[in-house]
Amino acid sequence: MQISGAQMVIEALIAEEVDTIFGYPGGAIMNVYDEIYKQNSFKHILTRHEQAAVHAAEGYSKASGKVGVAMITSGPGFTNAVTGLADAYMDSVPLVVISGQVPMSLIGTDAFQEIDAVGISRSCTKHNYLVTDAADLPRVLKEAFYIARTGRPGPVHVDIPKDVTAQIAKFDYSKEVDIETYKPTTKGNTRQIKKAVDAIKNAKRPLFYLGGGIINSNASEEVRKLVKNTGIPAVETFMARGTLKYDDPLLISMLGMHGSYAANMAMSETDLVIGLGARFDDRVTGKLSEFAKGAKIIHVDIDPASISKLVNADFPIVGDIKHVVKSMLDIAKTTIDKERYTPWLDTIANFNKLHPLSFKEDSEDLKPQWVIKRVGETLGDNANISTDVGQHQMWTAQFYPFSRPRQFISSGGLGTMGFGFPAAVGVKAADPKRISVNFTGDGSILMNIQELMTAVEQKLPVINIILNNNYLGMVRQWQTLFYNKRHSETDLSMQPDFVKLAEAFGGVGYRVSTKEEFDAALKDAIEKNVVAFIDVKVHRLENVMPMVPSGGSLFNMMLEYKEK
Amino acid sequence: MEAAERRVISVIVINEASVLSRITDLFSGRGYNITSLTVAPIPESRYSRLTIVTSGSVRVIEQITKQLHKLIPVLKVIEHADLVEKEMALVKFPITENLADISALCSAYNGNIVNVSEEVIITMVADEPKRVDYFLSAIKRFHPKEIVRSGAVALER
Ligand SMILES: Cc1ncc(C[n+]2csc(CCOP(=O)(O)OP(=O)(O)O)c2C)c(N)n1
């Protein structure tokens, strides 16, 4: 089949069974958009900013487990998308981002809307390509999808000059991929797995340390079984929320900077860490030299470079979590005696009793934590929850009752304000049956507020709950605690009217400051099934607690801090 | 801080556009050190071989090799332990210096005079990097005008 480069892009997307893409057109990518116009195999969602297109593709991917696709033009289109690429790279989100480039003859001449896109994306993608001949396009696109979804997943960027999209060549999209230099290991080494299970058998105070890799490899079912069958307690990272059901008796909650006291104490007292798809991020470990000090470490990860990068693993296992956990299950079944962990579970129950995750309702104002719990009680499993970045994000991770993997969609590694709303639009596109809720802050929502138009136009009703504290709350919290209350440039007293803003774009807005008003607004937004902003006036000075101060040890938590 | 060790790493890559910048970006982006880097195509193949001299703690060296291996066009990463290592240096001297002494020194370091013009001579030595260091300090008194080193190449024994 002899077709144009632009047609090849369409054919490849069809062959990869892509049903939705997100994008924004421009000069260099117009040939491809012309082909998008002619087809009706997949849906194109026009976002109102390229950063949002990539975040929406991330939301789509995180909710569905499929590869997300974004399409953008050269120059400013591409540079706008960089934050999205970096975000996806840090959270190992499988994406294929296709950008237009100036024609080959103009590359390197500082042409209109030219930028060295692959030069820029090199450090924030798993791999990238500049396609210089349409004959290479089928192979490149096939490889791009394959690389994005296999091994440790990540974003792949394909940059295509305009004349290459016009060039006619043979299209032969193979079923198989063979990249001589790329062979990710999936099966863990059997001997190592046996040794690890032996270590589990002999440990007195073992602890599962569950990370986002479990969700990426769709291994939650297996992990739930392993936890249940072994009777060993577990802590989740921020990225792993929902791996275990919120009411699982063996789940201690999230660990790390804003983890629970019990989770962090368990990590400090354990004699064997069983790390599954977690990467020992500094927000999790606190002071490294004090992290799980008396423990041996089992570390299972698909990415060999993640193992022993920060903490030395006594039992390193490279492989897909799903495979490895399955093998562990088989061996563990016959050998593990649950009884021996009873004293350890008692200790943990005690930590939980001492300082449970909680908040005080001691003011006139609504507490943001109450709002999140309330949404949890109302919607529970029926909603997918995304967030922006800040205090509201941490409270959501702490207080929302997550029931399943892929229910919680947030920017972990990069911590990108402006992620939540476009991601929630992508989530809704991927999973239309569930309600898409975005918890955001009065700072974050303004970073991609133009997506109101996308959501309204596409009838992708996202309920944005703005936990409005008139502050860049998380930064204010640090200024309070570590900069002697010098609140430099974090006061957001000056605000738009969020209700009118929502209405101006064709959505619905609510302003609430009591529990009753909140319940009524949420109910109405759900019934109306439209794009909504619920602007919730919350207590201005609430802090996210408990907290491990940056660089401190996990067992040394700040439990409370009250501020007037 | 763990002690930094000198290490020689060979990397076999597919010969394709921008593969070299992928490697150097990895070093600069992650704050690894490059002492020298030499690259050339491997004859009659679609690969190139890079020889990278670097230094770092054991943990850093381990990360370097793992991260290198993660790059898609990288076929093989060889961390040398027992190896033959050579480096070349070209040095330009004024013709007025004592050519006999220079020539004798060069041959002690596996080299000779490779070019003579009206004003300068150019010498070449090829030896272990450490010995090239010695050579370069020994020739200081002959007022070298210009020195260029190639960076190391290495093969496992
Ligand atoms: C793009 C971007 N810029 C800056 C930051 C730094 N930052 C982290 S949290 C935060 C405050 C967020 O404020 P808001 O969205 O109002 O949420 P709150 O903390 O009040 O819940 C800032 C500025 C960031 N994470 N991302």
Coordinates of N, CA and C and ligand atoms in Angstrom, one line a residue, chain A residues 389-392 415-417 441-444 447 469 471-475, ligand 1:
Chain A
V389 N -2.1 19.8 42.5 CA -1.0 19.6 43.4 C -1.0 20.7 44.5
G390 N -0.8 20.2 45.7 CA -0.8 21.0 46.9 C -1.4 20.3 48.1
Q391 N -1.9 21.1 49.0 CA -2.5 20.5 50.2 C -3.7 19.6 49.9
H392 N -4.5 20.1 49.0 CA -5.7 19.3 48.6 C -5.4 17.9 48.1
G415 N 4.8 16.5 40.2 CA 4.0 17.5 41.1 C 3.6 18.7 40.3
T416 N 2.8 18.5 39.2 CA 2.4 19.5 38.3 C 1.1 20.2 38.6
M417 N 1.1 21.4 39.1 CA -0.1 22.2 39.2 C -0.7 22.3 37.8
G441 N -7.1 23.2 43.9 CA -6.9 24.3 44.8 C -7.2 25.6 44.0
D442 N -7.3 26.7 44.7 CA -7.6 28.0 44.0 C -6.4 28.4 43.2
G443 N -5.2 27.9 43.6 CA -4.0 28.2 42.8 C -4.0 27.3 41.5
S444 N -4.1 26.0 41.7 CA -3.9 25.1 40.7 C -4.9 25.2 39.5
M447 N -4.3 27.2 36.5 CA -3.2 26.9 35.5 C -3.7 26.2 34.3
N469 N -8.7 28.0 49.8 CA -8.2 28.6 51.0 C -7.6 30.0 50.8
Y471 N -5.1 30.8 49.4 CA -3.6 30.7 49.5 C -3.1 29.7 48.5
L472 N -1.8 29.8 48.2 CA -1.1 28.7 47.6 C -0.7 27.9 48.9
G473 N -1.7 27.1 49.3 CA -1.7 26.5 50.6 C -0.5 25.7 51.0
M474 N 0.0 24.8 50.1 CA 1.1 24.0 50.5 C 2.4 24.8 50.7
V475 N 2.6 25.8 49.9 CA 3.7 26.7 50.0 C 3.6 27.5 51.3
Ligands
LIG1 C1 3.5 24.3 37.9 C2 3.9 24.4 39.4 N1 4.3 25.6 39.9 C3 4.6 25.6 41.2 C4 4.5 24.6 42.0 C5 4.9 24.7 43.5 N2 3.7 24.4 44.3 C6 3.5 23.3 44.9 S1 2.0 23.3 45.8 C7 1.7 24.9 45.5 C8 0.5 25.5 46.0 C9 -0.7 25.0 45.4 O1 -1.8 25.9 45.8 P1 -3.3 25.5 45.5 O2 -3.5 24.9 44.2 O3 -4.1 26.6 45.9 O4 -3.5 24.2 46.5 P2 -3.5 24.1 48.1 O5 -2.1 23.8 48.5 O6 -3.9 25.5 48.6 O7 -4.4 23.0 48.4 C10 2.7 25.4 44.7 C11 2.8 26.8 44.2 C12 4.0 23.4 41.4 N3 3.9 22.2 42.1 N4 3.7 23.3 40.1

